[in-house]
């Protein structure tokens, strides 16, 4: 048995990841690998809650995302890396927990109402979509973890999970610890249009982009709108290029600010320097990614072995759950 405390987290298979995903959840996951016993999975069932109509890209998206995970530094020697639908125990626990969970807890979830409104055009008033946090609670509790590293938007789901755990423990036997949400302090990562970087806005820069595409995307970025001429002083605090420079040119930040405010540098050159810094930061990533892409079997093997290890842990929890419920 590992003496390390355990963490569990999942990501929906959105395909190739972008800078925002990397600087947010993925770096957090990677940084936690050493100190904790970590379980990370592709939440492919969760992808069906809003995307059940067109599943044609599901497998490819899963593969591309896992390649990005590995290339960025998720290490199968340290973390258990697997696909949710390979571990059927999640589904059994989901069913059992659904029996004790009041409908009102799900209907009240802020994420539920929000997304329902956002995706009004699509038919997602389904049982599965309402049950999204229920499935997530099962994903988490099946490993009886200490914590769940997630983005801030997911904290209501972690709180929901704690409530479900409490209710189960109260009704039957204390099987589940109440997991903590672990949130990283991530810098705001703007996309090329200045809004939060997101695949759904189409304003993202993929980690797997070739250098020329990175140069092109950074070149399209919105800068300080008040800076019309090269001789106008700029306002770095409102400029997205500067926000990314803070991350990728961290040691030069003060100089960039001064040069911009005194119009000593033009936006074209400033962007070019940022692009090169991003390309440089992703150099090892690109190399590992190329190797993994050529090597189809390795990724599949990692996922197969991960699922086996996950299943063994999940089975222990389920035995306790069945026992506690007198099944
Ligand atoms: N809902 C999470 C997201 O959108 C993905 C997820 C599914 C998850 N199951 C999980 C995260 C369990 C943490 C733990 O990002
Ligand atoms: Fe932004 Fe750089 Fe232009 Fe200043 S010089 S406005 S920081 S792109």
Short mmCIF file of C-alpha atoms and ligand atoms in Angstrom, two decimals:
data_model
loop_
_atom_site.label_atom_id
_atom_site.label_comp_id
_atom_site.label_asym_id
_atom_site.label_seq_id
_atom_site.Cartn_x
_atom_site.Cartn_y
_atom_site.Cartn_z
CA UNK A 1 0.00 0.00 0.00
CA UNK A 2 1.19 3.47 -0.84
CA UNK A 3 1.66 5.81 2.11
CA UNK A 4 0.95 8.82 -0.07
CA UNK A 5 -2.41 10.51 0.10
CA UNK A 6 -4.56 9.85 -2.93
CA UNK A 7 -5.95 12.27 -5.52
CA UNK A 8 -8.43 11.66 -8.34
CA UNK A 9 -9.34 13.82 -11.28
CA UNK A 10 -10.76 13.56 -14.78
CA UNK A 11 -10.97 15.58 -17.96
CA UNK A 12 -13.51 15.33 -20.74
CA UNK A 13 -11.94 14.22 -24.03
CA UNK A 14 -11.85 17.50 -25.94
CA UNK A 15 -9.05 16.44 -28.29
CA UNK A 16 -5.81 18.39 -28.51
CA UNK A 17 -5.23 20.61 -25.51
CA UNK A 18 -4.39 24.32 -25.66
CA UNK A 19 -2.21 26.64 -23.61
CA UNK A 20 -5.08 27.36 -21.23
CA UNK A 21 -5.61 23.67 -20.45
CA UNK A 22 -1.89 23.22 -19.95
CA UNK A 23 -1.34 26.19 -17.64
CA UNK A 24 -4.50 25.30 -15.75
CA UNK A 25 -5.41 21.74 -14.83
CA UNK A 26 -2.66 19.79 -16.59
CA UNK A 27 0.32 21.50 -14.92
CA UNK A 28 -1.41 21.10 -11.57
CA UNK A 29 -1.89 17.38 -12.21
CA UNK A 30 1.73 16.98 -13.23
CA UNK A 31 3.04 18.89 -10.21
CA UNK A 32 1.04 16.73 -7.80
CA UNK A 33 2.29 13.39 -9.14
CA UNK A 34 5.25 13.09 -6.84
CA UNK A 35 3.70 14.08 -3.57
CA UNK A 36 0.46 12.16 -4.02
CA UNK A 37 -0.81 8.88 -5.36
CA UNK A 38 -2.66 10.17 -8.42
CA UNK A 39 -5.47 8.72 -10.51
CA UNK A 40 -6.19 10.62 -13.73
CA UNK A 41 -8.77 9.56 -16.26
CA UNK A 42 -10.46 10.51 -19.53
CA UNK A 43 -14.11 11.21 -18.68
CA UNK A 44 -15.54 9.78 -21.90
CA UNK A 45 -18.96 8.99 -20.41
CA UNK A 46 -19.18 12.62 -19.33
CA UNK A 47 -18.53 13.68 -22.91
CA UNK A 48 -21.77 11.90 -23.83
CA UNK A 49 -23.85 14.03 -21.48
CA UNK A 50 -23.77 16.93 -23.91
CA UNK A 51 -22.36 15.23 -27.01
CA UNK A 52 -24.30 12.00 -27.44
CA UNK A 53 -25.52 12.82 -30.94
CA UNK A 54 -22.20 12.87 -32.73
CA UNK A 55 -19.68 10.45 -31.27
CA UNK A 56 -17.57 10.15 -34.41
CA UNK A 57 -14.63 12.07 -32.89
CA UNK A 58 -14.77 10.54 -29.43
CA UNK A 59 -11.98 7.97 -29.85
CA UNK A 60 -9.66 10.27 -31.72
CA UNK A 61 -10.22 13.05 -29.18
CA UNK A 62 -9.45 10.68 -26.35
CA UNK A 63 -6.23 9.57 -28.01
CA UNK A 64 -5.07 13.09 -28.84
CA UNK A 65 -5.74 14.28 -25.30
CA UNK A 66 -3.87 11.40 -23.71
CA UNK A 67 -0.91 12.01 -26.03
CA UNK A 68 -0.91 15.63 -24.85
CA UNK A 69 -1.03 14.50 -21.21
CA UNK A 70 1.95 12.23 -21.66
CA UNK A 71 3.95 14.67 -23.77
CA UNK A 72 3.38 17.39 -21.17
CA UNK A 73 4.74 15.16 -18.42
CA UNK A 74 2.02 12.98 -16.93
CA UNK A 75 4.03 9.92 -16.06
CA UNK A 76 2.49 6.45 -16.11
CA UNK A 77 5.21 5.32 -13.69
CA UNK A 78 3.83 7.79 -11.15
CA UNK A 79 0.16 8.19 -12.03
CA UNK A 80 -2.61 5.76 -12.83
CA UNK A 81 -3.81 6.95 -16.25
CA UNK A 82 -6.96 5.40 -17.67
CA UNK A 83 -10.27 5.82 -19.46
CA UNK A 84 -13.45 6.07 -17.38
CA UNK A 85 -15.47 3.67 -19.55
CA UNK A 86 -12.81 0.97 -19.05
CA UNK A 87 -13.63 0.85 -15.34
CA UNK A 88 -17.24 -0.29 -15.10
CA UNK A 89 -17.15 0.00 -11.32
CA UNK A 90 -17.77 3.75 -11.75
CA UNK A 91 -21.13 2.84 -13.29
CA UNK A 92 -22.16 0.48 -10.52
CA UNK A 93 -21.32 3.01 -7.83
CA UNK A 94 -23.12 5.68 -9.83
CA UNK A 95 -26.26 3.54 -9.81
CA UNK A 96 -26.09 2.79 -6.11
CA UNK A 97 -25.41 6.40 -5.12
CA UNK A 98 -28.24 7.58 -7.36
CA UNK A 99 -30.66 5.69 -5.10
CA UNK A 100 -29.81 7.85 -2.09
CA UNK A 101 -29.41 11.22 -3.79
CA UNK A 102 -32.36 13.63 -3.68
CA UNK A 103 -33.33 14.97 -7.10
CA UNK A 104 -33.31 18.51 -5.72
CA UNK A 105 -29.56 18.35 -5.08
CA UNK A 106 -29.00 17.81 -8.81
CA UNK A 107 -31.56 20.32 -10.03
CA UNK A 108 -30.02 23.00 -7.83
CA UNK A 109 -26.51 22.64 -9.28
CA UNK A 110 -25.41 26.00 -10.74
CA UNK A 111 -23.58 24.24 -13.58
CA UNK A 112 -26.75 22.42 -14.58
CA UNK A 113 -28.90 25.49 -15.10
CA UNK A 114 -26.11 27.42 -16.76
CA UNK A 115 -25.23 24.85 -19.37
CA UNK A 116 -28.87 24.04 -20.00
CA UNK A 117 -29.35 27.69 -20.90
CA UNK A 118 -26.16 27.91 -22.96
CA UNK A 119 -26.92 24.84 -25.01
CA UNK A 120 -30.61 25.59 -25.41
CA UNK A 121 -30.47 24.69 -29.08
CA UNK A 122 -29.38 21.15 -28.30
CA UNK A 123 -31.55 18.48 -26.76
CA UNK A 124 -29.84 17.93 -23.44
CA UNK A 125 -32.76 17.72 -21.08
CA UNK A 126 -31.73 14.11 -20.58
CA UNK A 127 -31.48 11.93 -17.49
CA UNK A 128 -27.74 11.56 -18.14
CA UNK A 129 -27.10 15.29 -18.27
CA UNK A 130 -28.98 15.95 -15.05
CA UNK A 131 -26.90 13.16 -13.52
CA UNK A 132 -23.56 14.67 -14.59
CA UNK A 133 -22.47 15.53 -11.01
CA UNK A 134 -23.79 12.17 -9.78
CA UNK A 135 -21.46 10.34 -12.16
CA UNK A 136 -18.63 12.66 -11.16
CA UNK A 137 -19.29 11.87 -7.49
CA UNK A 138 -19.04 8.15 -8.29
CA UNK A 139 -15.81 8.75 -10.28
CA UNK A 140 -14.32 10.35 -7.20
CA UNK A 141 -15.70 8.27 -4.35
CA UNK A 142 -14.89 4.94 -6.00
CA UNK A 143 -11.23 5.65 -5.11
CA UNK A 144 -11.92 7.07 -1.62
CA UNK A 145 -9.41 9.86 -2.26
CA UNK A 146 -8.07 12.58 -0.02
CA UNK A 147 -8.59 15.24 -2.68
CA UNK A 148 -9.65 16.27 -6.17
CA UNK A 149 -7.45 18.68 -8.15
CA UNK A 150 -9.81 20.72 -10.35
CA UNK A 151 -10.51 24.11 -11.81
CA UNK A 152 -12.51 26.51 -9.69
CA UNK A 153 -15.63 25.94 -11.81
CA UNK A 154 -15.73 22.35 -10.58
CA UNK A 155 -15.87 23.14 -6.86
CA UNK A 156 -19.68 22.86 -6.67
CA UNK A 157 -19.31 19.29 -7.96
CA UNK A 158 -16.76 18.47 -5.28
CA UNK A 159 -19.07 19.93 -2.63
CA UNK A 160 -21.91 17.82 -4.02
CA UNK A 161 -19.64 14.76 -3.80
CA UNK A 162 -18.98 15.49 -0.14
CA UNK A 163 -22.69 15.69 0.55
CA UNK A 164 -23.33 12.36 -1.16
CA UNK A 165 -20.49 10.79 0.84
CA UNK A 166 -21.90 12.17 4.08
CA UNK A 167 -25.35 10.84 3.28
CA UNK A 168 -24.07 7.37 2.45
CA UNK A 169 -21.94 7.23 5.60
CA UNK A 170 -24.91 8.33 7.68
CA UNK A 171 -27.38 5.86 6.12
CA UNK A 172 -25.11 2.80 6.15
CA UNK A 173 -21.50 2.68 7.31
CA UNK A 174 -18.66 5.19 7.09
CA UNK A 175 -17.11 4.00 3.84
CA UNK A 176 -16.21 7.32 2.21
CA UNK A 177 -13.88 10.12 3.27
CA UNK A 178 -15.12 13.58 2.27
CA UNK A 179 -12.68 14.69 -0.44
CA UNK A 180 -11.17 18.16 -0.58
CA UNK A 181 -11.15 20.29 -3.72
CA UNK A 182 -7.57 21.28 -4.65
CA UNK A 183 -7.50 24.40 -6.79
CA UNK A 184 -4.33 25.84 -8.28
CA UNK A 185 -3.64 29.52 -8.59
CA UNK A 186 -3.51 29.76 -12.34
CA UNK A 187 -2.88 33.01 -14.13
CA UNK A 188 -5.62 34.25 -16.43
CA UNK A 189 -4.83 32.85 -19.86
CA UNK A 190 -6.36 35.01 -22.60
CA UNK A 191 -7.00 33.68 -26.09
CA UNK A 192 -6.12 35.57 -29.24
CA UNK A 193 -9.32 37.65 -29.00
CA UNK A 194 -8.66 38.63 -25.39
CA UNK A 195 -11.41 36.47 -23.89
CA UNK A 196 -10.52 33.48 -21.70
CA UNK A 197 -8.77 30.90 -23.87
CA UNK A 198 -11.31 28.24 -24.75
CA UNK A 199 -11.76 25.79 -27.58
CA UNK A 200 -15.43 26.76 -27.80
CA UNK A 201 -14.47 30.38 -28.56
CA UNK A 202 -11.99 29.25 -31.24
CA UNK A 203 -9.44 31.65 -29.74
CA UNK A 204 -6.99 29.01 -28.57
CA UNK A 205 -3.41 28.03 -29.34
CA UNK A 206 -2.91 24.26 -29.36
CA UNK A 207 0.09 22.77 -27.60
CA UNK A 208 0.66 20.59 -30.64
CA UNK A 209 0.76 23.54 -33.06
CA UNK A 210 3.86 23.68 -35.29
CA UNK A 211 6.04 26.76 -34.66
CA UNK A 212 4.70 28.57 -37.73
CA UNK A 213 1.14 28.22 -36.54
CA UNK A 214 2.13 29.55 -33.12
CA UNK A 215 3.74 32.58 -34.80
CA UNK A 216 0.63 33.12 -36.88
CA UNK A 217 -1.80 32.80 -33.95
CA UNK A 218 0.24 35.09 -31.70
CA UNK A 219 0.45 37.54 -34.59
CA UNK A 220 -3.35 37.67 -34.64
CA UNK A 221 -3.62 38.53 -30.96
CA UNK A 222 -5.44 41.63 -29.83
CA UNK A 223 -3.17 44.16 -28.11
CA UNK A 224 -3.84 47.51 -26.43
CA UNK A 225 -6.66 48.95 -28.59
CA UNK A 226 -5.63 52.50 -27.65
CA UNK A 227 -2.22 52.01 -29.21
CA UNK A 228 -2.87 52.93 -32.82
CA UNK A 229 0.54 54.14 -33.96
CA UNK A 230 3.92 52.66 -33.21
CA UNK A 231 4.81 55.91 -31.42
CA UNK A 232 1.80 55.77 -29.06
CA UNK A 233 2.65 54.64 -25.54
CA UNK A 234 0.99 51.30 -24.72
CA UNK A 235 -0.89 49.98 -21.69
CA UNK A 236 0.44 46.52 -21.00
CA UNK A 237 -2.15 45.84 -18.28
CA UNK A 238 -4.95 45.69 -20.86
CA UNK A 239 -2.92 43.78 -23.45
CA UNK A 240 -3.35 40.01 -23.92
CA UNK A 241 0.13 39.69 -25.40
CA UNK A 242 1.49 41.09 -22.16
CA UNK A 243 -0.63 38.69 -20.10
CA UNK A 244 0.99 35.76 -21.93
CA UNK A 245 4.44 37.40 -21.78
CA UNK A 246 4.10 37.43 -17.99
CA UNK A 247 3.93 33.64 -18.16
CA UNK A 248 6.31 32.81 -21.00
CA UNK A 249 8.80 35.70 -20.62
CA UNK A 250 8.53 35.90 -16.86
CA UNK A 251 12.07 37.17 -16.22
CA UNK A 252 11.69 40.00 -18.75
CA UNK A 253 8.33 41.29 -17.58
CA UNK A 254 9.55 44.61 -16.13
CA UNK A 255 11.52 45.47 -19.25
CA UNK A 256 8.61 44.67 -21.55
CA UNK A 257 6.29 46.87 -19.48
CA UNK A 258 8.67 49.82 -19.61
CA UNK A 259 9.43 49.45 -23.29
CA UNK A 260 5.72 49.29 -24.06
CA UNK A 261 4.78 52.26 -21.88
CA UNK A 262 7.52 54.38 -23.48
CA UNK A 263 6.80 53.18 -27.00
CA UNK A 264 10.26 51.75 -27.28
CA UNK A 265 8.94 48.52 -28.76
CA UNK A 266 6.34 47.90 -31.43
CA UNK A 267 3.56 45.36 -31.05
CA UNK A 268 4.77 43.35 -34.04
CA UNK A 269 8.17 42.80 -32.44
CA UNK A 270 6.64 42.23 -29.02
CA UNK A 271 4.41 39.49 -30.46
CA UNK A 272 7.29 37.93 -32.35
CA UNK A 273 9.30 37.67 -29.14
CA UNK A 274 6.34 36.11 -27.34
CA UNK A 275 5.83 33.57 -30.10
CA UNK A 276 9.48 32.49 -29.90
CA UNK A 277 9.22 32.16 -26.11
CA UNK A 278 6.13 29.93 -26.42
CA UNK A 279 7.80 27.84 -29.13
CA UNK A 280 10.84 27.43 -26.89
CA UNK A 281 8.74 26.49 -23.83
CA UNK A 282 7.01 23.79 -25.87
CA UNK A 283 10.15 22.34 -27.46
CA UNK A 284 10.41 19.24 -25.24
CA UNK A 285 6.65 18.78 -25.50
CA UNK A 286 6.78 18.76 -29.30
CA UNK A 287 9.54 16.20 -29.33
CA UNK A 288 7.78 13.78 -26.98
CA UNK A 289 4.53 14.25 -28.85
CA UNK A 290 6.07 13.28 -32.16
CA UNK A 291 7.42 10.08 -30.64
CA UNK A 292 4.09 9.19 -29.06
CA UNK A 293 2.18 9.85 -32.24
CA UNK A 294 4.29 7.35 -34.12
CA UNK A 295 3.87 4.81 -31.37
CA UNK A 296 0.20 3.85 -31.25
CA UNK A 297 0.76 0.78 -29.06
CA UNK A 298 2.41 2.55 -26.15
CA UNK A 299 -0.55 4.82 -25.49
CA UNK A 300 -2.98 1.90 -25.63
CA UNK A 301 -0.77 -0.13 -23.31
CA UNK A 302 -0.57 2.70 -20.77
CA UNK A 303 -4.36 3.01 -20.77
CA UNK A 304 -4.86 -0.74 -20.48
CA UNK A 305 -2.49 -1.05 -17.54
CA UNK A 306 -3.96 2.05 -15.94
CA UNK A 307 -7.46 0.61 -16.17
CA UNK A 308 -6.30 -2.61 -14.52
CA UNK A 309 -4.79 -0.78 -11.58
CA UNK A 310 -7.82 1.49 -11.26
CA UNK A 311 -10.19 -1.47 -11.40
CA UNK A 312 -8.37 -3.22 -8.58
CA UNK A 313 -8.78 -0.19 -6.32
CA UNK A 314 -12.35 0.41 -7.39
CA UNK A 315 -13.27 -3.19 -6.66
CA UNK A 316 -12.17 -2.82 -3.03
CA UNK A 317 -14.47 0.17 -2.55
CA UNK A 318 -17.38 -1.57 -4.22
CA UNK A 319 -17.06 -4.62 -1.97
CA UNK A 320 -17.29 -2.33 1.04
CA UNK A 321 -20.24 -0.50 -0.44
CA UNK A 322 -22.17 -3.70 -1.19
CA UNK A 323 -21.40 -4.94 2.30
CA UNK A 324 -22.54 -1.68 3.90
CA UNK A 325 -25.76 -1.76 1.88
CA UNK A 326 -26.33 -5.46 2.60
CA UNK A 327 -26.42 -6.36 -1.07
N1 LIG B 1 -16.49 17.61 -14.78
C1 LIG B 1 -15.06 17.63 -14.97
C2 LIG B 1 -14.73 18.77 -15.95
O1 LIG B 1 -15.54 19.15 -16.76
C3 LIG B 1 -14.55 16.33 -15.52
C4 LIG B 1 -14.71 15.22 -14.52
C5 LIG B 1 -15.49 14.11 -14.65
C6 LIG B 1 -14.07 15.10 -13.25
N2 LIG B 1 -15.38 13.30 -13.55
C7 LIG B 1 -14.51 13.89 -12.69
C8 LIG B 1 -13.16 15.91 -12.57
C9 LIG B 1 -14.07 13.47 -11.43
C10 LIG B 1 -12.72 15.50 -11.31
C11 LIG B 1 -13.18 14.29 -10.75
O2 LIG B 1 -13.63 19.25 -15.92
FE1 LIG B 2 0.99 44.70 -25.90
FE2 LIG B 2 3.56 44.40 -26.39
FE3 LIG B 2 2.07 46.04 -27.91
FE4 LIG B 2 2.65 46.70 -25.40
S1 LIG B 2 4.10 46.44 -27.08
S2 LIG B 2 0.63 46.83 -26.38
S3 LIG B 2 2.63 44.69 -24.37
S4 LIG B 2 1.89 43.82 -27.74
#
